């Protein structure tokens, strides 16, 4: 089993920045794919970004050039740096981990999920 815990959410003004962190513990493997998803009130969970063990990344178009996903394999940590935040970025953000070694946006390819951290972008 793998346990994932997110942190770093909060309230930020439009144009501001936040950095989310996700710590993993348990039976983890460096080859596991890691990703971030988000769910806004009344909407379905959507893919945000993913990163492979070697550092290849994928982003949904709406966050490209504003968000940066990274991971530290030595610490079993993953991060999401979010810049130029917009009100439409408001959501609960979830980190996820899967046993696949390739990038994927499909939530069903991820086996483990955190409890989520809330991000609110509001003036």
PDB file of C-alpha atoms in Angstrom:
ATOM      1  CA  UNK A   1       0.000   0.000   0.000  1.00  0.00           C
ATOM      2  CA  UNK A   2       1.002   3.584  -0.650  1.00  0.00           C
ATOM      3  CA  UNK A   3      -0.103   6.557   1.410  1.00  0.00           C
ATOM      4  CA  UNK A   4      -0.136  10.016  -0.147  1.00  0.00           C
ATOM      5  CA  UNK A   5      -0.496  13.256   1.778  1.00  0.00           C
ATOM      6  CA  UNK A   6      -0.879  16.661   0.147  1.00  0.00           C
ATOM      7  CA  UNK A   7      -0.040  19.999   1.702  1.00  0.00           C
ATOM      8  CA  UNK A   8       0.380  23.613   0.674  1.00  0.00           C
ATOM      9  CA  UNK A   9      -3.129  24.609  -0.287  1.00  0.00           C
ATOM     10  CA  UNK A  10      -4.783  27.811   0.844  1.00  0.00           C
ATOM     11  CA  UNK A  11      -6.318  31.108  -0.155  1.00  0.00           C
ATOM     12  CA  UNK A  12      -4.428  33.263  -2.635  1.00  0.00           C
ATOM     13  CA  UNK A  13      -5.269  36.346  -4.660  1.00  0.00           C
ATOM     14  CA  UNK A  14      -5.490  36.192  -8.448  1.00  0.00           C
ATOM     15  CA  UNK A  15      -2.012  36.394  -9.919  1.00  0.00           C
ATOM     16  CA  UNK A  16      -0.481  34.856  -6.827  1.00  0.00           C
ATOM     17  CA  UNK A  17       1.477  31.647  -6.377  1.00  0.00           C
ATOM     18  CA  UNK A  18       1.325  28.489  -4.313  1.00  0.00           C
ATOM     19  CA  UNK A  19       3.394  25.343  -4.101  1.00  0.00           C
ATOM     20  CA  UNK A  20       1.680  22.076  -3.365  1.00  0.00           C
ATOM     21  CA  UNK A  21       3.600  19.133  -1.963  1.00  0.00           C
ATOM     22  CA  UNK A  22       2.776  15.443  -1.926  1.00  0.00           C
ATOM     23  CA  UNK A  23       4.607  13.012   0.288  1.00  0.00           C
ATOM     24  CA  UNK A  24       4.480   9.296  -0.351  1.00  0.00           C
ATOM     25  CA  UNK A  25       5.082   6.461   2.079  1.00  0.00           C
ATOM     26  CA  UNK A  26       4.663   2.741   2.035  1.00  0.00           C
ATOM     27  CA  UNK A  27       5.432   0.442  -0.880  1.00  0.00           C
ATOM     28  CA  UNK A  28       6.625   3.011  -3.402  1.00  0.00           C
ATOM     29  CA  UNK A  29       8.800   2.526  -6.431  1.00  0.00           C
ATOM     30  CA  UNK A  30      10.826   5.186  -8.166  1.00  0.00           C
ATOM     31  CA  UNK A  31       9.395   4.094 -11.519  1.00  0.00           C
ATOM     32  CA  UNK A  32       5.860   4.947 -10.450  1.00  0.00           C
ATOM     33  CA  UNK A  33       4.110   7.683 -12.360  1.00  0.00           C
ATOM     34  CA  UNK A  34       2.919  10.631 -10.277  1.00  0.00           C
ATOM     35  CA  UNK A  35       0.267  13.163 -11.097  1.00  0.00           C
ATOM     36  CA  UNK A  36      -1.953  15.984  -9.918  1.00  0.00           C
ATOM     37  CA  UNK A  37      -5.685  16.174 -10.474  1.00  0.00           C
ATOM     38  CA  UNK A  38      -8.216  18.741  -9.323  1.00  0.00           C
ATOM     39  CA  UNK A  39     -11.927  18.907  -8.730  1.00  0.00           C
ATOM     40  CA  UNK A  40     -13.863  22.149  -8.629  1.00  0.00           C
ATOM     41  CA  UNK A  41     -17.247  22.386  -6.921  1.00  0.00           C
ATOM     42  CA  UNK A  42     -19.918  20.816  -9.096  1.00  0.00           C
ATOM     43  CA  UNK A  43     -17.411  19.559 -11.659  1.00  0.00           C
ATOM     44  CA  UNK A  44     -15.718  16.277 -12.399  1.00  0.00           C
ATOM     45  CA  UNK A  45     -12.161  15.562 -11.382  1.00  0.00           C
ATOM     46  CA  UNK A  46      -9.753  16.652 -14.104  1.00  0.00           C
ATOM     47  CA  UNK A  47      -6.140  15.955 -14.936  1.00  0.00           C
ATOM     48  CA  UNK A  48      -3.682  18.762 -14.217  1.00  0.00           C
ATOM     49  CA  UNK A  49      -0.155  17.413 -14.664  1.00  0.00           C
ATOM     50  CA  UNK A  50       1.882  14.245 -14.561  1.00  0.00           C
ATOM     51  CA  UNK A  51       5.542  13.362 -14.270  1.00  0.00           C
ATOM     52  CA  UNK A  52       7.387  10.149 -14.993  1.00  0.00           C
ATOM     53  CA  UNK A  53      10.240   8.768 -12.920  1.00  0.00           C
ATOM     54  CA  UNK A  54      12.726  10.208 -15.415  1.00  0.00           C
ATOM     55  CA  UNK A  55      11.201  13.666 -15.336  1.00  0.00           C
ATOM     56  CA  UNK A  56       9.078  13.710 -18.474  1.00  0.00           C
ATOM     57  CA  UNK A  57       6.018  15.871 -17.927  1.00  0.00           C
ATOM     58  CA  UNK A  58       2.555  16.482 -19.305  1.00  0.00           C
ATOM     59  CA  UNK A  59       0.172  19.332 -18.564  1.00  0.00           C
ATOM     60  CA  UNK A  60      -3.405  20.162 -19.356  1.00  0.00           C
ATOM     61  CA  UNK A  61      -3.458  23.159 -21.707  1.00  0.00           C
ATOM     62  CA  UNK A  62      -5.119  25.465 -19.194  1.00  0.00           C
ATOM     63  CA  UNK A  63      -2.112  25.351 -16.834  1.00  0.00           C
ATOM     64  CA  UNK A  64       0.775  25.167 -19.295  1.00  0.00           C
ATOM     65  CA  UNK A  65       3.367  27.894 -18.736  1.00  0.00           C
ATOM     66  CA  UNK A  66       1.861  28.626 -15.310  1.00  0.00           C
ATOM     67  CA  UNK A  67       2.248  25.359 -13.372  1.00  0.00           C
ATOM     68  CA  UNK A  68       5.374  23.252 -12.935  1.00  0.00           C
ATOM     69  CA  UNK A  69       5.347  19.678 -11.709  1.00  0.00           C
ATOM     70  CA  UNK A  70       8.475  18.170 -10.194  1.00  0.00           C
ATOM     71  CA  UNK A  71       9.510  15.221  -8.067  1.00  0.00           C
ATOM     72  CA  UNK A  72      12.326  14.250  -5.754  1.00  0.00           C
ATOM     73  CA  UNK A  73      12.736  10.513  -6.022  1.00  0.00           C
ATOM     74  CA  UNK A  74      15.194  10.397  -3.124  1.00  0.00           C
ATOM     75  CA  UNK A  75      12.542  11.763  -0.774  1.00  0.00           C
ATOM     76  CA  UNK A  76       9.417  10.290  -2.387  1.00  0.00           C
ATOM     77  CA  UNK A  77       8.077  13.797  -2.822  1.00  0.00           C
ATOM     78  CA  UNK A  78       6.202  15.509  -5.624  1.00  0.00           C
ATOM     79  CA  UNK A  79       5.484  19.190  -6.056  1.00  0.00           C
ATOM     80  CA  UNK A  80       3.241  21.469  -8.066  1.00  0.00           C
ATOM     81  CA  UNK A  81       4.387  25.040  -8.377  1.00  0.00           C
ATOM     82  CA  UNK A  82       1.433  27.195  -9.406  1.00  0.00           C
ATOM     83  CA  UNK A  83       2.038  30.722 -10.679  1.00  0.00           C
ATOM     84  CA  UNK A  84      -0.299  33.360 -12.086  1.00  0.00           C
ATOM     85  CA  UNK A  85      -3.232  31.724 -10.383  1.00  0.00           C
ATOM     86  CA  UNK A  86      -6.711  32.447 -11.672  1.00  0.00           C
ATOM     87  CA  UNK A  87     -10.118  32.110  -9.997  1.00  0.00           C
ATOM     88  CA  UNK A  88     -10.842  29.178 -12.299  1.00  0.00           C
ATOM     89  CA  UNK A  89      -7.946  27.312 -10.666  1.00  0.00           C
ATOM     90  CA  UNK A  90     -10.017  27.097  -7.483  1.00  0.00           C
ATOM     91  CA  UNK A  91     -10.471  23.419  -6.643  1.00  0.00           C
ATOM     92  CA  UNK A  92      -9.463  20.584  -4.394  1.00  0.00           C
ATOM     93  CA  UNK A  93      -6.120  19.309  -5.633  1.00  0.00           C
ATOM     94  CA  UNK A  94      -5.234  15.635  -5.370  1.00  0.00           C
ATOM     95  CA  UNK A  95      -1.941  13.896  -5.851  1.00  0.00           C
ATOM     96  CA  UNK A  96      -1.964  10.456  -7.346  1.00  0.00           C
ATOM     97  CA  UNK A  97       0.489   7.669  -8.001  1.00  0.00           C
ATOM     98  CA  UNK A  98       0.362   4.691 -10.284  1.00  0.00           C
ATOM     99  CA  UNK A  99       2.449   1.695 -11.157  1.00  0.00           C
ATOM    100  CA  UNK A 100       2.612   2.608 -14.833  1.00  0.00           C
ATOM    101  CA  UNK A 101       5.945   3.891 -16.064  1.00  0.00           C
ATOM    102  CA  UNK A 102       4.486   6.002 -18.876  1.00  0.00           C
ATOM    103  CA  UNK A 103       2.698   9.339 -18.734  1.00  0.00           C
ATOM    104  CA  UNK A 104      -1.059   9.140 -18.659  1.00  0.00           C
ATOM    105  CA  UNK A 105      -3.982  11.478 -18.030  1.00  0.00           C
ATOM    106  CA  UNK A 106      -6.371   8.650 -17.279  1.00  0.00           C
ATOM    107  CA  UNK A 107      -7.276   8.663 -13.567  1.00  0.00           C
ATOM    108  CA  UNK A 108      -7.972   4.942 -13.744  1.00  0.00           C
ATOM    109  CA  UNK A 109      -4.257   4.377 -14.384  1.00  0.00           C
ATOM    110  CA  UNK A 110      -3.472   5.759 -10.938  1.00  0.00           C
ATOM    111  CA  UNK A 111      -3.738   3.316  -8.056  1.00  0.00           C
ATOM    112  CA  UNK A 112      -3.292   5.592  -5.053  1.00  0.00           C
ATOM    113  CA  UNK A 113      -4.749   8.960  -4.141  1.00  0.00           C
ATOM    114  CA  UNK A 114      -4.298  11.527  -1.436  1.00  0.00           C
ATOM    115  CA  UNK A 115      -7.107  13.167   0.497  1.00  0.00           C
ATOM    116  CA  UNK A 116      -6.746  16.466  -1.314  1.00  0.00           C
ATOM    117  CA  UNK A 117      -5.786  20.012  -0.426  1.00  0.00           C
ATOM    118  CA  UNK A 118      -8.003  22.986  -1.113  1.00  0.00           C
ATOM    119  CA  UNK A 119      -6.851  25.868  -3.287  1.00  0.00           C
ATOM    120  CA  UNK A 120      -8.969  29.002  -3.433  1.00  0.00           C
ATOM    121  CA  UNK A 121      -8.101  31.885  -5.730  1.00  0.00           C
ATOM    122  CA  UNK A 122     -10.130  34.932  -4.773  1.00  0.00           C
ATOM    123  CA  UNK A 123      -9.601  38.619  -4.202  1.00  0.00           C
TER     124      UNK A 123
END
